[in-house]
Short mmCIF file of C-alpha atoms in Angstrom, two decimals:
data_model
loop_
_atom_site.label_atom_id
_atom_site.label_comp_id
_atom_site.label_asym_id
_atom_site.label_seq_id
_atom_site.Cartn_x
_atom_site.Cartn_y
_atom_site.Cartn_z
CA UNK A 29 17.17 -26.20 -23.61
CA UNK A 30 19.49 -27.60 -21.15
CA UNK A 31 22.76 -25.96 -23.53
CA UNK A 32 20.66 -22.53 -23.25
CA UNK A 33 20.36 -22.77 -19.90
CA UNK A 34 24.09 -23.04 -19.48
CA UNK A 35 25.23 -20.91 -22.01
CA UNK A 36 23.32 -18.05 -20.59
CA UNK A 37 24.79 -19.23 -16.71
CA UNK A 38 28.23 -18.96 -18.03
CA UNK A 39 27.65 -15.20 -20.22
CA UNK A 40 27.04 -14.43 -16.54
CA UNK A 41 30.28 -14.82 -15.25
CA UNK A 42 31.43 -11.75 -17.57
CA UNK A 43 28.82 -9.78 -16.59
CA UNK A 44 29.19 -9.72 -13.09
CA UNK A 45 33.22 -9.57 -13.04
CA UNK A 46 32.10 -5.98 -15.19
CA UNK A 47 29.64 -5.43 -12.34
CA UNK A 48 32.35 -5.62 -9.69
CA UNK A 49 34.86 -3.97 -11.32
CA UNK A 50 32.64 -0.66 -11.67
CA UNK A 51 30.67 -0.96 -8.22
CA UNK A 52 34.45 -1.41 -6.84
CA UNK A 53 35.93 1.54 -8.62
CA UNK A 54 32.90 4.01 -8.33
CA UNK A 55 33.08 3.62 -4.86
CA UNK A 56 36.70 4.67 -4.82
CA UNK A 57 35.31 7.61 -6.84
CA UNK A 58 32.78 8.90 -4.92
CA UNK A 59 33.59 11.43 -2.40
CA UNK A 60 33.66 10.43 1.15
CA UNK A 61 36.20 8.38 3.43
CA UNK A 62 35.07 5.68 5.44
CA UNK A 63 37.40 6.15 8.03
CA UNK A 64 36.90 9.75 8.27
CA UNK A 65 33.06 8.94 9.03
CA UNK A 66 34.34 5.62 11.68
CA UNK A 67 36.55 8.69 13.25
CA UNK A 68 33.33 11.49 13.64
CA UNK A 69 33.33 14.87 14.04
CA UNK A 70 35.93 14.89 16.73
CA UNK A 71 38.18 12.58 14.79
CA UNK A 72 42.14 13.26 14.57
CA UNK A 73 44.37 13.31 11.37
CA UNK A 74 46.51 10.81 13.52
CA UNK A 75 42.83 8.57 14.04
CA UNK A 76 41.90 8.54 10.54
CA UNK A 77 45.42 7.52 9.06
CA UNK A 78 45.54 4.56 11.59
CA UNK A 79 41.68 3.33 10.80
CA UNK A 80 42.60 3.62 7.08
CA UNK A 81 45.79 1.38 8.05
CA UNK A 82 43.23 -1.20 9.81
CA UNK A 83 41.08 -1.56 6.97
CA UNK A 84 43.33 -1.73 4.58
CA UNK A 85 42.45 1.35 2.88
CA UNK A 86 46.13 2.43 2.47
CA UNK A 87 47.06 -0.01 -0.13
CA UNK A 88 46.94 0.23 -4.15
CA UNK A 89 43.23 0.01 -5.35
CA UNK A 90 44.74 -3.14 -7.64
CA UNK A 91 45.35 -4.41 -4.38
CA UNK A 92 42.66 -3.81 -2.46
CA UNK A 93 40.80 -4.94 -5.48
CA UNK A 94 42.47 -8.22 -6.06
CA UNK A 95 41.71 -9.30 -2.14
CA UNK A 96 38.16 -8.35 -2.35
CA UNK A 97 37.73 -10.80 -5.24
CA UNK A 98 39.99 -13.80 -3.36
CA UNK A 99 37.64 -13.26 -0.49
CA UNK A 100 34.57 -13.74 -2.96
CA UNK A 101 35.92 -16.72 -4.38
CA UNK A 102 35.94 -18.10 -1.09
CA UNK A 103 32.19 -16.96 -0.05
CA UNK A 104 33.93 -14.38 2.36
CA UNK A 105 32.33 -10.65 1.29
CA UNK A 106 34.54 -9.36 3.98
CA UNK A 107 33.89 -7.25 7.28
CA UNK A 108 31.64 -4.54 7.49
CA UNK A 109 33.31 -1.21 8.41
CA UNK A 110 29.78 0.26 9.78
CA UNK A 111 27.83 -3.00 11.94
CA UNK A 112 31.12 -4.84 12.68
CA UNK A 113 29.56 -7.93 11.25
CA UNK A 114 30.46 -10.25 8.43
CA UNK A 115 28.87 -8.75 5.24
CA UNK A 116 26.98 -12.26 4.78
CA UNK A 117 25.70 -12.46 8.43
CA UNK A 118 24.35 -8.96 7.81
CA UNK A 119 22.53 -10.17 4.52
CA UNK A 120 21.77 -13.32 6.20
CA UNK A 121 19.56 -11.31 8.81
CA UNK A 122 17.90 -8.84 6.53
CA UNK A 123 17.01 -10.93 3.67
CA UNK A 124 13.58 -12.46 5.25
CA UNK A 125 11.65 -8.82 5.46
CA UNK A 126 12.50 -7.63 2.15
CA UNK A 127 11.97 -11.26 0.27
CA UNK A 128 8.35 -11.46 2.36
CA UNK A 129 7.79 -7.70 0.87
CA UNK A 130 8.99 -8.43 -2.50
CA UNK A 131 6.61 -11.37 -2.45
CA UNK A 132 3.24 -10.04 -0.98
CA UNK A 133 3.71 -6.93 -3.43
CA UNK A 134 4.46 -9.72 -6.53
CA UNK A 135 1.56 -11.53 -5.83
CA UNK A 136 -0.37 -8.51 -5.49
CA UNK A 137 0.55 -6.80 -8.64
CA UNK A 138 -0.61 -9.68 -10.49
CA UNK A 139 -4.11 -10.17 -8.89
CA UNK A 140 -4.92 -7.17 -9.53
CA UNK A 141 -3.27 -5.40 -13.14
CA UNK A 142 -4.00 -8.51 -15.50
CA UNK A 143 -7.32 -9.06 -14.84
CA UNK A 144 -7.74 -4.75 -14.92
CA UNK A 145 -6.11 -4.71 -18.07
CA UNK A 146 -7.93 -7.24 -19.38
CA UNK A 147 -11.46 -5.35 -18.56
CA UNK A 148 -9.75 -2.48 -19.69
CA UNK A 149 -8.99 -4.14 -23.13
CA UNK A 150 -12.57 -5.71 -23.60
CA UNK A 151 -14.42 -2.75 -22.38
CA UNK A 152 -11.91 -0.42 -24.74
CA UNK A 153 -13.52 3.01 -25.42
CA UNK A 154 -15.52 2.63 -22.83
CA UNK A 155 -16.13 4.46 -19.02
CA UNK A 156 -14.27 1.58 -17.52
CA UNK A 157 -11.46 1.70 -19.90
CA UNK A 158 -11.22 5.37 -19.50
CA UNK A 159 -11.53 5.05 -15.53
CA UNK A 160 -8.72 2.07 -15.49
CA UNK A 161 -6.41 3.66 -17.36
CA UNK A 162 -6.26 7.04 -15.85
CA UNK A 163 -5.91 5.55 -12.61
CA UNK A 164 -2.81 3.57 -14.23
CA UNK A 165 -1.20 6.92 -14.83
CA UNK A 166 -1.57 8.34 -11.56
CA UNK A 167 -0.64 4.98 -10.34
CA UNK A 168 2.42 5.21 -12.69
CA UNK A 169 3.12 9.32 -11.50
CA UNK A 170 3.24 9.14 -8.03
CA UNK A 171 6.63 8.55 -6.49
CA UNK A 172 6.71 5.44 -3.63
CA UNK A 173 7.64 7.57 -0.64
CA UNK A 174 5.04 10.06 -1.68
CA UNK A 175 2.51 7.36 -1.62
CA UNK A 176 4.16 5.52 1.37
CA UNK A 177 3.31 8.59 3.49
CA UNK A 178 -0.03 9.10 2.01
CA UNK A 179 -1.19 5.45 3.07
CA UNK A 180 0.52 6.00 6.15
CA UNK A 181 -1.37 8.89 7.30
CA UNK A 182 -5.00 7.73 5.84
CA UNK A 183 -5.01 3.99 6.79
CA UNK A 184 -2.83 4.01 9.90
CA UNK A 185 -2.97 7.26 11.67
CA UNK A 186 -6.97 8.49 10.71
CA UNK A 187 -8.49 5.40 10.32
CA UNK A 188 -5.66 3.27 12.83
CA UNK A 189 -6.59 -0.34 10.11
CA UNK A 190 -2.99 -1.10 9.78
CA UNK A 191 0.18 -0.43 11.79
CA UNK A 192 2.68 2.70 11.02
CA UNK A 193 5.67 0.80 10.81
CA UNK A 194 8.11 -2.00 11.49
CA UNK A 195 8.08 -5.88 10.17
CA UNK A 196 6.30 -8.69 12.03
CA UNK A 197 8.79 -12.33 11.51
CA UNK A 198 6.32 -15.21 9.76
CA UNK A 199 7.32 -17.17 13.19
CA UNK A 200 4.86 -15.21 15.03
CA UNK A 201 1.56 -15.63 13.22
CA UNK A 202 0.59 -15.55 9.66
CA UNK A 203 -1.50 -12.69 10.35
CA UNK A 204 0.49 -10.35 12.27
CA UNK A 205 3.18 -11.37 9.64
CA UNK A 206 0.33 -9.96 6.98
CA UNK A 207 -0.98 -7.24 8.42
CA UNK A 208 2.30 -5.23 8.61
CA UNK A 209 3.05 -5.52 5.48
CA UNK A 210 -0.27 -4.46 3.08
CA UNK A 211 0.88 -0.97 3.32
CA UNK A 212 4.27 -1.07 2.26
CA UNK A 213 3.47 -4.35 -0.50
CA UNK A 214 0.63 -1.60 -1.73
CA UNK A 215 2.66 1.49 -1.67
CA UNK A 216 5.15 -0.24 -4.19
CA UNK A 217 2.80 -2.23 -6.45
CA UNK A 218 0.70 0.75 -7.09
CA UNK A 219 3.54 1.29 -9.67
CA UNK A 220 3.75 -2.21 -11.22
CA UNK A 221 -0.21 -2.09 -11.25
CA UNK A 222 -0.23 0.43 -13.39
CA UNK A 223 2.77 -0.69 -16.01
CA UNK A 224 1.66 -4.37 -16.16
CA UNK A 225 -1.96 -3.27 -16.85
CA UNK A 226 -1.26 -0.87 -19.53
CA UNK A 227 1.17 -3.69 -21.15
CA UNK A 228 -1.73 -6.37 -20.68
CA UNK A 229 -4.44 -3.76 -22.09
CA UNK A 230 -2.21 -3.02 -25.09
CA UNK A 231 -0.95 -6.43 -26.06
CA UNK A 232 -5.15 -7.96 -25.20
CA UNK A 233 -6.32 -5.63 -27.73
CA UNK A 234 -3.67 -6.51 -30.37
CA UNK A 235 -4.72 -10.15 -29.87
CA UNK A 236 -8.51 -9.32 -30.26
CA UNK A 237 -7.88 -7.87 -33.75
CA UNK A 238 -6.71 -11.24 -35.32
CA UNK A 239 -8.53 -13.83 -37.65
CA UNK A 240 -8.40 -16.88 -34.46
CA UNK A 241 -10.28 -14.18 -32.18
CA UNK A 242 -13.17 -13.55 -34.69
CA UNK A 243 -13.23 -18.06 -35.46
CA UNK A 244 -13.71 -18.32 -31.90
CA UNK A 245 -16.68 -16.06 -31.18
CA UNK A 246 -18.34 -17.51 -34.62
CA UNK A 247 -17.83 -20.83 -33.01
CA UNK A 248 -19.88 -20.10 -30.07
CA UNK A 249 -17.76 -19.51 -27.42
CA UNK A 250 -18.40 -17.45 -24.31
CA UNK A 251 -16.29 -14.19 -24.30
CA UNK A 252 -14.48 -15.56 -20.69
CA UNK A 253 -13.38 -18.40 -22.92
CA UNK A 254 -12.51 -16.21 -25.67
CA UNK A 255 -10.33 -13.86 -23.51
CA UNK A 256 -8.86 -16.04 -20.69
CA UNK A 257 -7.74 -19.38 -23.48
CA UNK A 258 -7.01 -17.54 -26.46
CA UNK A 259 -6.12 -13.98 -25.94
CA UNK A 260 -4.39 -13.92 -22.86
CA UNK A 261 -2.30 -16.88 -23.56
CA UNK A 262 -1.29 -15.52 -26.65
CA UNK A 263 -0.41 -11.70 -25.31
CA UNK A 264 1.15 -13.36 -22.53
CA UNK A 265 4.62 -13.04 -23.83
CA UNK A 266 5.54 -9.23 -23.13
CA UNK A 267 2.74 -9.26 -20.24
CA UNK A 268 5.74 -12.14 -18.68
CA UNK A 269 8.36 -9.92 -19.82
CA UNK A 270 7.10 -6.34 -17.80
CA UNK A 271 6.27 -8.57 -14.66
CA UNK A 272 9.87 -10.01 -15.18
CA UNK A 273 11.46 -6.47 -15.77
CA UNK A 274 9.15 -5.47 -12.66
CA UNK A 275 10.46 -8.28 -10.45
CA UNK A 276 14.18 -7.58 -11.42
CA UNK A 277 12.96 -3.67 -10.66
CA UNK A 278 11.56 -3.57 -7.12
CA UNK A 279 14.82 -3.42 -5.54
CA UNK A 280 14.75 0.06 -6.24
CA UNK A 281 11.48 0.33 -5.22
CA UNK A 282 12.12 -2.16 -1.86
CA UNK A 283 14.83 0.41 -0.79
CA UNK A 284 12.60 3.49 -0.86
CA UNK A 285 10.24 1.68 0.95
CA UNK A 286 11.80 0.08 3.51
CA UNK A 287 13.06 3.44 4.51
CA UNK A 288 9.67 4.44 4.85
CA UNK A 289 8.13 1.74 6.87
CA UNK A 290 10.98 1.22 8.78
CA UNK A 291 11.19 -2.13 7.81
CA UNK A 292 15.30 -4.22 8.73
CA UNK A 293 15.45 -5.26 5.41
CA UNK A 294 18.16 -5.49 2.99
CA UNK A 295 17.01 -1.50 1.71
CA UNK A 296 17.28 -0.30 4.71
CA UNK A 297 20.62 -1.82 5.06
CA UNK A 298 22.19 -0.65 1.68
CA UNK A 299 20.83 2.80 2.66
CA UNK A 300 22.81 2.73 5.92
CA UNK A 301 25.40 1.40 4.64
CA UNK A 302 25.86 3.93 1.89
CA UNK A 303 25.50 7.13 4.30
CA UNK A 304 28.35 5.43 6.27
CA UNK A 305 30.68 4.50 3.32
CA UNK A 306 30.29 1.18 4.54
CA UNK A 307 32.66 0.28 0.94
CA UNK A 308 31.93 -4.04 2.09
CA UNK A 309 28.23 -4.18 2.30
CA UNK A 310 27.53 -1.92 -0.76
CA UNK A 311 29.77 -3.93 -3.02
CA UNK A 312 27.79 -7.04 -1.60
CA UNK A 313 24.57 -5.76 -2.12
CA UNK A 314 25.14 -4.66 -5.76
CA UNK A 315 26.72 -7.79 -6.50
CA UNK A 316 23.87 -9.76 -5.08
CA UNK A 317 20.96 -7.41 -6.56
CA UNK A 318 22.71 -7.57 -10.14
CA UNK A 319 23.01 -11.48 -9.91
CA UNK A 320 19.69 -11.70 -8.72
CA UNK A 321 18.78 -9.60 -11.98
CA UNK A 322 20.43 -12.27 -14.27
CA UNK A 323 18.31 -15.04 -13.29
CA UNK A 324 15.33 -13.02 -13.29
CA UNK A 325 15.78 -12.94 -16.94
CA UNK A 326 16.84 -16.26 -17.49
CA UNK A 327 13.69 -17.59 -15.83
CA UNK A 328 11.59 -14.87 -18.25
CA UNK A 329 13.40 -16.05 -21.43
CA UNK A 330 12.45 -19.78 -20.11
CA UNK A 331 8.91 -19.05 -19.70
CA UNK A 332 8.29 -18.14 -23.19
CA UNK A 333 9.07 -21.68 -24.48
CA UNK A 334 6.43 -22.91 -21.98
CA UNK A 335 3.77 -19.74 -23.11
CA UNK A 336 4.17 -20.01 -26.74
CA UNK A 337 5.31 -23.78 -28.24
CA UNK A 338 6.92 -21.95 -31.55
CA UNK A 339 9.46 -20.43 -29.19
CA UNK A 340 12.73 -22.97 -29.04
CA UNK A 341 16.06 -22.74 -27.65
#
């Protein structure tokens, strides 16, 4: 175990040099000059050469490359063009809102689409089934923002239950802390509802079709018993994969909905930063998200050994 674990730590050392290199060069590619936005609309040739000078944007790309890397050797992601801030400061100060929203929607996801799914498995063919997992595909079809607003408009402008927008800090009250954000942890686990429940009602009814299932119920046992011990545990492998894939995932779905609950998070921040070019805080981000990725899976490919004893590493 402990030579898996390390073997996998050090394959991502490769990875995220490959990660760098492309986030570094597409931004290079993309149209747009950061100084040219620092400049504005009234902005002289004369400006923009001098604020390219100042950031360094003059030299080689090797160049610019190879000092971005020193500077992430030493923990420094640099300066950002946009917020004037050190790029870590900057993460430092967003990363509480969007780890408490990645959280409340985690934990709600999983309350809710395993124990669906497995109704929706042991009542297969039936109303509920049929209810459960057409509300999984409009779950799955609706776009976040689309929802975001929807919720927004029914639960916080007609009915006035929860607030429109903005981000309460835990340091002043659990509840307040709460309250703000049900919508936006609903508005983007509507999504992972619906996957993880469709995964757990598929992989639940493959279990219930094997030889252990039927010795079980001739036994005696109670159908909770038979479901929650036996067939759960045993379609709990890809169940633990789609919530991993749907953990890695919700920064996508974090961005979108920060925007939309105007919540400081880091979403909010990558989105600013990208409309001003801001070249030190994307590159951050990315690097960050993608690591954060990595050991997402790690900690999924560990989990099976603990779900399923035949699994060794």
């Amino acid at each position: 175990m402990f030579g898996f674990v390390v073997n996998r730590l050090l394959a991502t050392i490769p990875v995220m040099m490959i990660v760098t290199i492309f986030v570094f060069l597409f931004l290079r590619l993309a149209p747009g000059d950061p100084a040219a936005v620092l400049a504005g609309d009234n902005g002289s040739p004369q400006q923009i050469i001098e604020i390219r000078e100042r950031l360094g944007l003059n030299q080689p790309v090797l160049v610019q490359f190879g000092t971005w890397i020193l500077g992430i050797a030493k923990g420094d992601f640099g300066k950002s063009y946009f917020f004037k801030k050190q790029v870590s400061e900057l993460i430092l100060l967003r990363v509480e809102p969007t780890i408490a929203l990645a959280t409340t929607t985690l934990i709600i996801t999983i309350l809710v689409a395993i124990p669906i799914g497995v109704i929706a498995a042991y009542k297969h063919d039936t109303w509920i089934d049929w209810i459960i997992m057409t509300l999984s595909v409009v779950g799955f079809s609706i776009p976040a923002f689309v929802l975001g607003y929807i919720l927004i408009y029914l639960f916080a402008i007609e009915i006035n239950l929860f607030p429109v927008q903005g981000y309460k800090p835990l340091a002043e009250g659990f509840w307040p802390f709460l309250h703000q954000l049900i919508l936006p942890s609903l508005t983007i686990s509507a999504i992972y509802i619906a996957l993880i429940a469709r995964i757990t009602r598929a992989s639940i009814l493959e279990v219930l079709g094997e030889d252990y299932i039927r010795t079980a119920y001739a036994k005696g046992l109670k159908p909770n018993s038979v479901l929650l011990k036996h067939a759960l545990r045993n379609a709990a492998v890809p169940i633990v994969t789609v919530i991993g894939i749907g953990i890695a995932l919700l920064t996508g779905g974090v961005i979108v909905t920060e925007s939309v609950y105007n919540i400081p998070g880091i979403g909010r921040l990558i989105v600013d930063a990208v409309l001003n070019r801001d070249y030190p805080t994307i590159q951050a981000i990315v690097i960050l998200f993608s690591f954060f990725y990595v050991i997402v899976n790690l900690l999924v490919d560990l989990t099976y050994s603990l779900l399923d004893p035949r699994i060794r590493y």
